Coordinates of N, CA and C and ligand atoms in Angstrom, one line a residue:
M1 N 100.2 71.2 52.9 CA 101.3 72.0 52.8 C 101.6 72.4 51.4
K2 N 101.7 73.7 51.1 CA 101.9 74.1 49.7 C 103.3 74.9 49.6
I3 N 104.0 74.6 48.6 CA 105.3 75.3 48.4 C 105.3 75.9 47.0
M4 N 105.6 77.2 47.0 CA 105.7 77.9 45.7 C 107.1 78.3 45.5
I5 N 107.7 78.1 44.3 CA 109.1 78.5 44.1 C 109.1 79.6 43.1
A6 N 109.7 80.7 43.5 CA 109.7 81.9 42.6 C 111.1 82.0 42.0
A7 N 111.1 82.5 40.7 CA 112.4 82.6 40.0 C 113.4 83.5 40.8
D8 N 112.8 84.6 41.3 CA 113.7 85.6 42.0 C 112.9 86.3 43.1
Y9 N 113.6 87.2 43.7 CA 113.0 88.0 44.8 C 111.8 88.8 44.4
R10 N 111.9 89.4 43.2 CA 110.8 90.2 42.7 C 109.5 89.4 42.5
K11 N 109.7 88.2 41.9 CA 108.5 87.3 41.7 C 108.0 86.8 43.0
L12 N 108.9 86.5 44.0 CA 108.4 86.1 45.3 C 107.6 87.2 45.9
S13 N 108.0 88.4 45.8 CA 107.3 89.5 46.4 C 105.9 89.7 45.8
Q14 N 105.9 89.5 44.4 CA 104.6 89.6 43.7 C 103.6 88.5 44.1
M15 N 104.2 87.3 44.3 CA 103.3 86.2 44.7 C 102.7 86.5 46.1
A16 N 103.6 86.9 47.0 CA 103.1 87.2 48.3 C 102.1 88.3 48.4
A17 N 102.4 89.4 47.6 CA 101.4 90.5 47.6 C 100.1 90.1 47.0
D18 N 100.1 89.2 46.0 CA 98.8 88.8 45.4 C 98.0 88.0 46.4
I19 N 98.7 87.2 47.2 CA 97.9 86.4 48.2 C 97.3 87.3 49.3
V20 N 98.1 88.3 49.7 CA 97.6 89.2 50.7 C 96.4 90.0 50.1
A21 N 96.6 90.5 48.9 CA 95.5 91.2 48.2 C 94.2 90.4 48.1
K22 N 94.4 89.1 47.7 CA 93.2 88.3 47.5 C 92.5 88.1 48.9
Q23 N 93.3 87.9 49.9 CA 92.8 87.8 51.3 C 91.9 89.0 51.7
V24 N 92.4 90.2 51.4 CA 91.8 91.4 51.7 C 90.5 91.7 50.9
Q25 N 90.6 91.3 49.6 CA 89.5 91.4 48.7 C 88.4 90.5 49.0
T26 N 88.7 89.3 49.5 CA 87.7 88.3 49.8 C 87.1 88.6 51.2
K27 N 87.8 89.1 52.1 CA 87.3 89.5 53.4 C 87.9 90.9 53.8
N28 N 87.1 91.9 53.6 CA 87.6 93.3 53.8 C 88.1 93.6 55.2
N29 N 87.5 92.9 56.2 CA 88.0 93.1 57.6 C 88.9 92.0 58.0
S30 N 89.7 91.5 57.1 CA 90.7 90.5 57.5 C 91.6 90.9 58.6
V31 N 92.0 90.0 59.4 CA 93.0 90.2 60.4 C 94.4 89.7 59.9
L32 N 95.3 90.6 59.7 CA 96.6 90.1 59.1 C 97.7 90.1 60.2
G33 N 98.4 89.1 60.2 CA 99.6 89.0 61.1 C 100.8 89.4 60.2
L34 N 101.6 90.4 60.6 CA 102.6 90.9 59.8 C 104.0 90.8 60.3
A35 N 105.0 90.7 59.4 CA 106.4 90.5 59.8 C 107.2 91.7 59.3
T36 N 108.3 91.9 59.9 CA 109.3 93.0 59.4 C 110.5 92.2 58.8
G37 N 111.6 92.9 58.7 CA 112.8 92.3 58.1 C 112.9 92.6 56.6
S38 N 114.0 92.2 56.0 CA 114.3 92.5 54.6 C 113.3 91.8 53.7
T39 N 112.9 90.6 54.0 CA 112.2 89.7 53.1 C 110.9 90.3 52.7
P40 N 110.0 90.8 53.6 CA 108.7 91.3 53.1 C 108.7 92.7 52.5
E41 N 109.8 93.3 52.5 CA 109.9 94.7 52.0 C 109.3 94.9 50.6
G42 N 109.6 93.9 49.7 CA 109.1 93.9 48.3 C 107.6 93.8 48.3
M43 N 107.1 92.9 49.1 CA 105.7 92.6 49.2 C 104.9 93.9 49.7
Y44 N 105.5 94.5 50.7 CA 104.8 95.8 51.2 C 104.8 96.8 50.1
S45 N 105.9 96.9 49.3 CA 106.0 97.9 48.3 C 105.0 97.6 47.2
I46 N 104.8 96.4 46.8 CA 103.8 96.0 45.8 C 102.4 96.3 46.3
L47 N 102.1 95.9 47.6 CA 100.8 96.2 48.1 C 100.5 97.7 48.2
S48 N 101.5 98.5 48.5 CA 101.3 99.9 48.5 C 101.0 100.4 47.1
H49 N 101.6 99.9 46.1 CA 101.4 100.2 44.7 C 99.9 99.8 44.4
M50 N 99.5 98.6 44.8 CA 98.1 98.1 44.5 C 97.1 99.1 45.1
H51 N 97.4 99.6 46.3 CA 96.5 100.5 47.0 C 96.4 101.8 46.2
R52 N 97.5 102.3 45.7 CA 97.5 103.6 45.0 C 96.9 103.4 43.6
Q53 N 97.3 102.3 42.9 CA 96.9 102.1 41.5 C 95.5 101.5 41.4
D54 N 95.2 100.5 42.2 CA 94.0 99.7 42.0 C 93.0 99.9 43.1
N55 N 93.3 100.8 44.0 CA 92.4 101.1 45.1 C 92.2 99.9 46.1
L56 N 93.2 99.1 46.2 CA 93.2 98.0 47.1 C 92.9 98.6 48.5
D57 N 91.8 98.2 49.1 CA 91.3 98.9 50.3 C 91.7 98.1 51.6
F58 N 92.4 98.8 52.5 CA 92.8 98.3 53.8 C 92.0 98.9 54.9
S59 N 90.9 99.7 54.6 CA 90.3 100.5 55.6 C 89.7 99.7 56.8
E60 N 89.3 98.4 56.5 CA 88.7 97.6 57.5 C 89.6 96.6 58.1
V61 N 90.9 96.5 57.5 CA 91.8 95.5 57.9 C 92.4 95.8 59.3
I62 N 92.6 94.7 60.1 CA 93.2 94.8 61.4 C 94.6 94.1 61.3
T63 N 95.6 94.7 61.9 CA 96.9 94.1 61.8 C 97.5 93.9 63.2
F64 N 98.3 92.8 63.2 CA 99.0 92.4 64.4 C 100.5 92.1 64.0
N65 N 101.4 92.9 64.5 CA 102.8 92.5 64.1 C 103.3 91.4 65.1
L66 N 104.2 90.7 64.5 CA 104.8 89.5 65.2 C 105.6 89.9 66.4
D67 N 106.4 91.0 66.3 CA 107.4 91.2 67.3 C 107.9 92.6 67.3
E68 N 108.6 93.0 68.4 CA 109.2 94.3 68.5 C 110.4 94.2 69.5
Y69 N 111.4 95.0 69.3 CA 112.5 95.0 70.3 C 112.0 95.6 71.6
V70 N 112.5 95.1 72.7 CA 112.3 95.7 74.0 C 113.2 96.9 74.2
G71 N 112.6 98.0 74.6 CA 113.4 99.2 74.9 C 113.6 100.2 73.8
L72 N 113.2 99.9 72.6 CA 113.3 100.9 71.5 C 112.0 101.7 71.4
A73 N 112.1 103.0 71.4 CA 110.9 103.8 71.3 C 110.3 103.6 69.9
P74 N 109.0 103.8 69.7 CA 108.3 103.6 68.4 C 108.9 104.4 67.3
D75 N 109.5 105.6 67.7 CA 110.1 106.4 66.6 C 111.6 106.2 66.4
H76 N 112.1 105.2 67.0 CA 113.5 104.8 66.8 C 113.6 104.2 65.4
P77 N 114.5 104.7 64.5 CA 114.5 104.2 63.1 C 114.7 102.7 63.0
Q78 N 115.2 102.0 64.0 CA 115.3 100.5 63.9 C 114.2 99.8 64.6
S79 N 113.2 100.5 65.1 CA 112.1 99.8 65.8 C 111.2 99.3 64.7
Y80 N 110.5 98.3 65.1 CA 109.5 97.7 64.1 C 108.3 98.6 63.9
H81 N 108.0 99.4 64.9 CA 107.0 100.4 64.7 C 107.4 101.3 63.5
Y82 N 108.6 101.8 63.5 CA 109.1 102.7 62.5 C 109.1 102.0 61.1
Y83 N 109.6 100.8 61.1 CA 109.7 100.0 59.9 C 108.3 99.9 59.3
M84 N 107.3 99.5 60.1 CA 106.0 99.3 59.5 C 105.3 100.6 59.0
K85 N 105.6 101.6 59.7 CA 105.0 102.9 59.3 C 105.6 103.3 57.9
H86 N 107.0 103.2 57.9 CA 107.7 103.6 56.7 C 107.4 102.7 55.5
H87 N 107.4 101.4 55.7 CA 107.2 100.5 54.5 C 105.8 100.2 54.1
F88 N 104.9 100.4 55.1 CA 103.5 100.0 54.8 C 102.4 101.0 55.2
F89 N 102.4 101.2 56.5 CA 101.2 101.9 57.1 C 101.0 103.3 56.5
K90 N 102.1 104.0 56.3 CA 101.9 105.4 55.8 C 101.6 105.4 54.3
Q91 N 101.8 104.2 53.6 CA 101.5 104.1 52.2 C 100.1 103.7 51.9
V92 N 99.4 103.1 52.9 CA 98.1 102.5 52.6 C 97.1 103.1 53.6
N93 N 95.8 102.6 53.6 CA 94.8 103.2 54.4 C 94.4 102.3 55.6
V94 N 95.3 101.6 56.2 CA 95.0 100.9 57.4 C 94.7 102.0 58.5
K95 N 93.6 101.9 59.2 CA 93.3 102.9 60.3 C 94.3 102.7 61.5
S96 N 94.8 103.8 62.0 CA 95.8 103.6 63.1 C 95.2 102.9 64.3
C97 N 93.9 103.0 64.5 CA 93.3 102.2 65.6 C 93.2 100.7 65.4
N98 N 93.5 100.3 64.1 CA 93.4 98.9 63.8 C 94.8 98.3 63.7
I99 N 95.9 99.1 64.1 CA 97.3 98.6 64.0 C 97.7 98.2 65.4
N100 N 98.2 97.0 65.5 CA 98.7 96.5 66.8 C 100.1 96.0 66.6
I101 N 101.0 96.6 67.4 CA 102.4 96.2 67.5 C 102.8 96.2 69.0
P102 N 103.4 95.2 69.5 CA 103.7 95.2 70.9 C 104.6 96.3 71.3
C103 N 104.2 97.1 72.3 CA 105.0 98.3 72.7 C 105.3 98.2 74.2
T104 N 106.6 98.0 74.5 CA 107.0 97.9 75.9 C 107.7 99.2 76.4
E105 N 107.7 100.2 75.5 CA 108.4 101.4 75.9 C 108.0 102.0 77.2
K106 N 106.7 102.2 77.4 CA 106.2 102.8 78.6 C 105.4 101.8 79.5
N107 N 105.3 100.6 79.0 CA 104.4 99.6 79.6 C 105.2 98.5 80.2
N108 N 104.6 97.8 81.2 CA 105.2 96.6 81.7 C 105.2 95.5 80.7
P109 N 106.4 95.0 80.3 CA 106.5 94.0 79.2 C 105.6 92.8 79.4
E110 N 105.5 92.3 80.7 CA 104.7 91.1 80.9 C 103.2 91.4 80.6
K111 N 102.8 92.6 81.0 CA 101.4 92.9 80.8 C 101.1 93.1 79.3
V112 N 102.1 93.7 78.6 CA 102.0 93.8 77.1 C 101.7 92.5 76.5
C113 N 102.5 91.5 76.9 CA 102.4 90.1 76.4 C 101.1 89.5 76.6
R114 N 100.6 89.6 77.9 CA 99.3 89.0 78.2 C 98.2 89.7 77.4
E115 N 98.2 91.0 77.3 CA 97.2 91.7 76.6 C 97.2 91.4 75.1
Y116 N 98.4 91.2 74.6 CA 98.5 91.0 73.1 C 97.7 89.8 72.6
D117 N 97.9 88.7 73.3 CA 97.2 87.5 72.8 C 95.7 87.7 73.0
Q118 N 95.3 88.4 74.1 CA 93.9 88.7 74.3 C 93.3 89.5 73.2
E119 N 94.1 90.5 72.8 CA 93.6 91.4 71.7 C 93.5 90.6 70.4
I120 N 94.4 89.7 70.1 CA 94.3 88.9 68.9 C 93.0 88.0 69.0
N121 N 92.8 87.4 70.1 CA 91.5 86.6 70.3 C 90.3 87.5 70.1
N122 N 90.3 88.7 70.7 CA 89.1 89.6 70.6 C 88.9 90.0 69.2
S123 N 89.9 90.0 68.3 CA 89.7 90.4 66.9 C 89.1 89.3 66.1
G124 N 89.0 88.1 66.7 CA 88.5 87.0 65.9 C 89.6 86.1 65.5
G125 N 90.9 86.4 65.8 CA 92.0 85.5 65.4 C 92.6 86.0 64.0
I126 N 93.8 85.6 63.8 CA 94.5 86.0 62.6 C 94.1 85.2 61.4
D127 N 93.7 85.9 60.3 CA 93.3 85.1 59.1 C 94.5 84.7 58.3
L128 N 95.4 85.6 58.1 CA 96.6 85.3 57.3 C 97.9 85.8 58.1
Q129 N 98.8 84.9 58.4 CA 100.0 85.3 59.1 C 101.2 85.3 58.1
V130 N 101.8 86.4 58.0 CA 103.0 86.5 57.1 C 104.2 86.3 58.0
L131 N 105.1 85.4 57.6 CA 106.4 85.1 58.3 C 107.6 85.2 57.4
G132 N 108.7 85.6 58.1 CA 110.0 85.3 57.4 C 110.7 84.2 58.2
I133 N 111.9 83.9 57.9 CA 112.6 82.8 58.7 C 114.0 83.3 58.9
G134 N 114.5 83.1 60.2 CA 115.9 83.5 60.5 C 116.9 82.5 59.9
T135 N 118.1 82.8 59.8 CA 119.1 81.8 59.3 C 119.2 80.7 60.3
N136 N 118.8 80.9 61.5 CA 118.8 79.8 62.5 C 117.5 79.1 62.6
G137 N 116.5 79.5 61.7 CA 115.2 78.8 61.7 C 114.2 79.5 62.7
H138 N 114.5 80.7 63.2 CA 113.5 81.3 64.1 C 112.3 81.8 63.3
I139 N 111.2 81.9 63.9 CA 110.0 82.6 63.4 C 109.6 83.6 64.4
G140 N 109.2 84.8 64.0 CA 109.1 85.8 64.9 C 110.4 85.9 65.6
F141 N 110.5 86.0 66.9 CA 111.7 85.9 67.6 C 111.7 84.6 68.5
N142 N 111.1 83.6 68.0 CA 111.1 82.3 68.7 C 112.4 81.6 68.3
E143 N 113.4 81.7 69.2 CA 114.7 81.2 68.9 C 114.9 79.7 69.2
P144 N 115.8 79.0 68.5 CA 116.0 77.6 68.7 C 116.3 77.4 70.2
G145 N 115.9 76.3 70.7 CA 116.2 76.0 72.1 C 115.4 74.7 72.5
R146 N 115.6 74.3 73.8 CA 115.0 73.1 74.2 C 113.5 73.3 74.4
L147 N 113.1 74.5 74.8 CA 111.7 74.8 75.0 C 111.2 76.0 74.1
L148 N 110.0 75.9 73.6 CA 109.5 77.1 72.9 C 108.2 77.6 73.7
S149 N 108.0 78.9 73.7 CA 106.8 79.4 74.4 C 105.6 79.4 73.5
V150 N 104.5 79.1 74.1 CA 103.2 79.1 73.3 C 102.7 80.5 73.0
D151 N 102.7 81.3 74.1 CA 102.0 82.6 74.0 C 103.0 83.7 73.7
T152 N 102.5 84.9 73.5 CA 103.4 86.1 73.4 C 104.3 86.3 74.6
H153 N 105.5 86.5 74.4 CA 106.5 86.5 75.6 C 107.7 87.4 75.3
I154 N 108.5 87.6 76.3 CA 109.8 88.3 76.2 C 110.8 87.2 75.9
V155 N 111.8 87.6 75.0 CA 112.8 86.6 74.7 C 114.2 87.2 74.7
D156 N 115.2 86.5 75.1 CA 116.6 86.9 74.9 C 117.0 86.5 73.6
L157 N 117.5 87.4 72.8 CA 117.9 87.1 71.4 C 119.2 86.3 71.4
T158 N 119.4 85.4 70.5 CA 120.6 84.6 70.4 C 121.7 85.5 69.7
E159 N 122.9 85.1 69.9 CA 124.0 85.8 69.3 C 123.9 85.8 67.8
E160 N 123.4 84.7 67.2 CA 123.2 84.6 65.7 C 122.2 85.7 65.2
T161 N 121.1 85.9 66.0 CA 120.1 86.8 65.6 C 120.7 88.3 65.8
I162 N 121.4 88.5 66.9 CA 121.9 89.8 67.1 C 122.9 90.1 66.0
E163 N 123.7 89.2 65.6 CA 124.7 89.3 64.6 C 124.0 89.7 63.2
A164 N 122.9 88.8 62.9 CA 122.2 89.0 61.7 C 121.5 90.4 61.6
N165 N 121.0 90.8 62.8 CA 120.2 92.1 62.8 C 121.1 93.3 62.9
S166 N 122.4 93.1 63.2 CA 123.3 94.2 63.4 C 123.5 95.0 62.1
R167 N 123.1 94.4 61.0 CA 123.3 95.1 59.7 C 122.4 96.3 59.6
F168 N 121.3 96.3 60.5 CA 120.4 97.5 60.5 C 120.9 98.6 61.4
F169 N 121.8 98.3 62.3 CA 122.3 99.2 63.3 C 123.7 99.7 63.0
K170 N 124.1 100.8 63.7 CA 125.5 101.3 63.5 C 126.5 100.3 63.9
S171 N 126.2 99.6 65.0 CA 127.2 98.6 65.5 C 126.4 97.5 66.2
K172 N 127.0 96.4 66.4 CA 126.4 95.2 67.0 C 125.9 95.5 68.4
N173 N 126.7 96.4 69.1 CA 126.4 96.8 70.5 C 125.1 97.5 70.6
E174 N 124.6 98.1 69.5 CA 123.4 98.9 69.6 C 122.1 98.0 69.5
V175 N 122.3 96.7 69.1 CA 121.2 95.8 68.8 C 120.6 95.5 70.2
P176 N 119.3 95.7 70.4 CA 118.7 95.3 71.7 C 118.9 93.8 72.0
R177 N 119.0 93.5 73.2 CA 119.2 92.0 73.5 C 117.9 91.3 73.8
R178 N 116.8 92.0 73.9 CA 115.6 91.4 74.2 C 114.5 91.9 73.3
A179 N 113.5 91.0 73.1 CA 112.4 91.4 72.2 C 111.1 90.8 72.8
V180 N 109.9 91.4 72.3 CA 108.6 90.7 72.6 C 108.3 90.0 71.3
T181 N 107.8 88.8 71.4 CA 107.4 88.1 70.2 C 106.1 87.3 70.4
M182 N 105.3 87.2 69.4 CA 104.2 86.2 69.5 C 104.8 84.8 69.7
G183 N 104.2 84.0 70.4 CA 104.7 82.6 70.6 C 104.4 81.7 69.5
V184 N 104.9 80.5 69.5 CA 104.6 79.6 68.4 C 103.2 79.2 68.4
G185 N 102.5 79.2 69.6 CA 101.1 78.8 69.7 C 100.3 80.0 69.1
S186 N 100.7 81.2 69.4 CA 99.9 82.4 68.8 C 100.0 82.3 67.3
I187 N 101.2 81.9 66.8 CA 101.4 81.9 65.3 C 100.6 80.7 64.7
M188 N 100.7 79.6 65.4 CA 100.0 78.4 64.8 C 98.5 78.5 64.8
K189 N 98.0 79.4 65.6 CA 96.5 79.6 65.7 C 96.0 80.3 64.4
A190 N 96.9 80.9 63.7 CA 96.5 81.7 62.5 C 95.8 80.7 61.5
K191 N 94.7 81.2 60.9 CA 94.0 80.4 60.0 C 94.8 79.9 58.8
K192 N 95.6 80.9 58.2 CA 96.5 80.6 57.1 C 97.9 81.2 57.5
I193 N 98.9 80.5 57.0 CA 100.3 81.0 57.3 C 101.0 81.1 55.9
M194 N 101.7 82.2 55.7 CA 102.5 82.3 54.5 C 103.9 82.7 54.9
L195 N 104.9 81.8 54.7 CA 106.3 82.1 55.1 C 107.0 82.4 53.8
L196 N 107.8 83.5 53.9 CA 108.6 83.9 52.7 C 110.1 83.7 53.0
A197 N 110.9 83.1 52.1 CA 112.3 83.0 52.3 C 113.0 83.3 51.0
S198 N 114.0 84.1 51.1 CA 114.8 84.5 49.9 C 116.3 84.5 50.2
G199 N 117.0 84.0 49.3 CA 118.5 84.1 49.4 C 119.2 82.8 49.9
L200 N 120.4 82.7 49.4 CA 121.2 81.5 49.8 C 121.4 81.3 51.3
N201 N 121.5 82.4 52.0 CA 121.7 82.3 53.4 C 120.6 81.7 54.2
K202 N 119.4 81.5 53.5 CA 118.3 80.9 54.1 C 118.2 79.4 53.7
A203 N 119.0 79.0 52.8 CA 118.8 77.6 52.2 C 118.8 76.5 53.2
K204 N 119.8 76.6 54.1 CA 119.9 75.5 55.1 C 118.7 75.5 56.0
A205 N 118.3 76.6 56.5 CA 117.1 76.7 57.4 C 115.9 76.2 56.7
V206 N 115.8 76.5 55.4 CA 114.6 76.1 54.6 C 114.6 74.6 54.5
K207 N 115.7 74.1 54.2 CA 115.8 72.6 54.0 C 115.4 71.9 55.3
E208 N 115.8 72.4 56.4 CA 115.5 71.7 57.7 C 114.0 72.0 58.0
M209 N 113.5 73.2 57.7 CA 112.1 73.5 58.0 C 111.2 72.5 57.3
L210 N 111.6 72.1 56.1 CA 110.7 71.2 55.3 C 111.1 69.8 55.3
S211 N 111.9 69.4 56.3 CA 112.6 68.1 56.3 C 111.6 66.9 56.6
G212 N 110.4 67.2 57.1 CA 109.5 66.2 57.5 C 109.7 65.8 59.0
K213 N 110.7 66.5 59.6 CA 110.9 66.3 61.0 C 110.6 67.6 61.7
V214 N 110.2 67.6 63.0 CA 109.8 68.8 63.7 C 110.8 68.8 64.9
T215 N 111.4 70.0 65.2 CA 112.3 70.1 66.3 C 112.3 71.5 66.8
T216 N 112.4 71.7 68.2 CA 112.5 73.0 68.7 C 113.8 73.7 68.4
D217 N 114.7 72.9 67.9 CA 116.0 73.4 67.5 C 115.9 74.2 66.2
L218 N 114.7 74.0 65.5 CA 114.5 74.8 64.3 C 113.0 75.2 64.3
P219 N 112.6 76.3 65.1 CA 111.2 76.6 65.3 C 110.3 76.6 64.1
A220 N 110.9 77.0 62.9 CA 110.0 77.0 61.7 C 109.6 75.6 61.3
S221 N 110.3 74.6 61.8 CA 109.8 73.2 61.4 C 108.4 72.9 61.9
L222 N 108.0 73.6 63.0 CA 106.7 73.3 63.5 C 105.6 73.7 62.5
L223 N 105.9 74.5 61.6 CA 104.9 75.0 60.6 C 104.4 73.8 59.8
Q224 N 105.2 72.7 59.7 CA 104.8 71.5 59.0 C 103.5 70.9 59.6
L225 N 103.3 71.3 60.9 CA 102.1 70.7 61.6 C 100.8 71.6 61.4
H226 N 101.0 72.8 60.8 CA 99.9 73.7 60.6 C 99.0 73.1 59.5
H227 N 97.7 73.4 59.6 CA 96.7 72.8 58.6 C 96.7 73.5 57.2
D228 N 97.2 74.8 57.2 CA 97.2 75.5 55.9 C 98.4 76.4 55.7
P229 N 99.6 75.8 55.7 CA 100.8 76.6 55.5 C 101.2 76.8 54.0
L230 N 101.7 77.9 53.6 CA 102.2 78.1 52.3 C 103.6 78.7 52.4
F231 N 104.5 78.1 51.7 CA 105.9 78.5 51.8 C 106.3 79.1 50.4
I232 N 106.6 80.3 50.4 CA 107.0 80.9 49.1 C 108.6 81.2 49.2
L233 N 109.3 80.5 48.3 CA 110.7 80.5 48.3 C 111.3 81.0 47.0
D234 N 112.4 81.7 47.0 CA 113.0 81.9 45.7 C 114.0 80.8 45.5
H235 N 114.5 80.8 44.3 CA 115.4 79.6 43.9 C 116.5 79.4 44.8
E236 N 117.1 80.5 45.2 CA 118.3 80.4 46.1 C 117.9 79.8 47.5
A237 N 116.8 80.3 48.0 CA 116.4 79.8 49.3 C 116.0 78.3 49.2
A238 N 115.5 77.9 48.0 CA 115.0 76.5 47.8 C 116.1 75.6 47.4
S239 N 117.3 76.1 47.2 CA 118.3 75.3 46.5 C 118.7 74.0 47.2
L240 N 118.8 74.0 48.5 CA 119.2 72.8 49.2 C 118.0 71.9 49.3
F241 N 116.9 72.4 49.5 CA 115.6 71.7 49.6 C 115.4 70.9 48.3
Q242 N 115.6 71.6 47.2 CA 115.3 71.0 45.9 C 116.4 70.0 45.6
A243 N 117.6 70.3 46.0 CA 118.7 69.3 45.7 C 118.4 68.0 46.4
K244 N 117.7 68.0 47.5 CA 117.4 66.9 48.3 C 116.2 66.1 47.7
E245 N 115.4 66.8 46.9 CA 114.1 66.2 46.4 C 114.5 65.1 45.4
Ligands
F6R301 C1 110.5 89.9 61.8 C2 110.7 88.6 62.3 C3 111.9 87.8 62.0 C4 112.3 87.8 60.5 C5 113.5 87.0 60.3 C6 114.0 87.1 58.9 O1 109.3 90.5 62.2 O2 109.8 88.1 63.0 O3 111.6 86.4 62.3 O4 111.2 87.4 59.7 O5 114.5 87.3 61.2 O6 114.5 88.4 58.7 P1 114.9 88.9 57.2 O7 113.7 88.9 56.4 O8 115.5 90.3 57.5 O9 115.9 87.9 56.7

């Protein structure tokens, strides 16, 4: 388990982008697992810059996104399809046929879930999975609870997540109540995992994630069982964890 502490969000984003760039340079047909949310925005922006400036080549890269809301059309400005296009895909040269994001708009959600894990396996498995963490310790949309699902599945979002994500919508009522997410098993199968956490509002979840104990009440704590996880934290997100050290 490796933990890197960055002085601030900008440095965290640079560290994360450097790791993705190295992955892609080492294996040009890398399979990347990607996350949305505020945290990886800086990383996507730096990677886009590296593509323009240094010809960082994504032409053979295959991507799988962690999750998507159920019921939002891909062109809805709050959909994760839209986010990925805006922040990353239209800035770099990933081929559209190599982009995978679960889409339930016109398809049966259960079928989408079944086929998604199959597609990941067919691609050879995820080489590097990028993750954020929710204030309640969720990864993807695997919410705290008594049971966690192994495979890609449909999930009812918790009030805490709906509240946290309402900042992207006009009102809380507009936040979809359900999402498709890769399961904890799909995530743990990735060859490498890189979790990013920034800001004081993540400090408690980060402390519990790295506590040495594993619980379904804090899904990110499972990552301690992965064979090659990297946690990149900024000082604020690391503050309670470091206070404990
Ligand atoms: C996004 C995702 C979520 C976010 C988490 C943190 O694809 O899977 O688990 O990583 O909610 O979101 P931010 O970065 O907005 O704090």
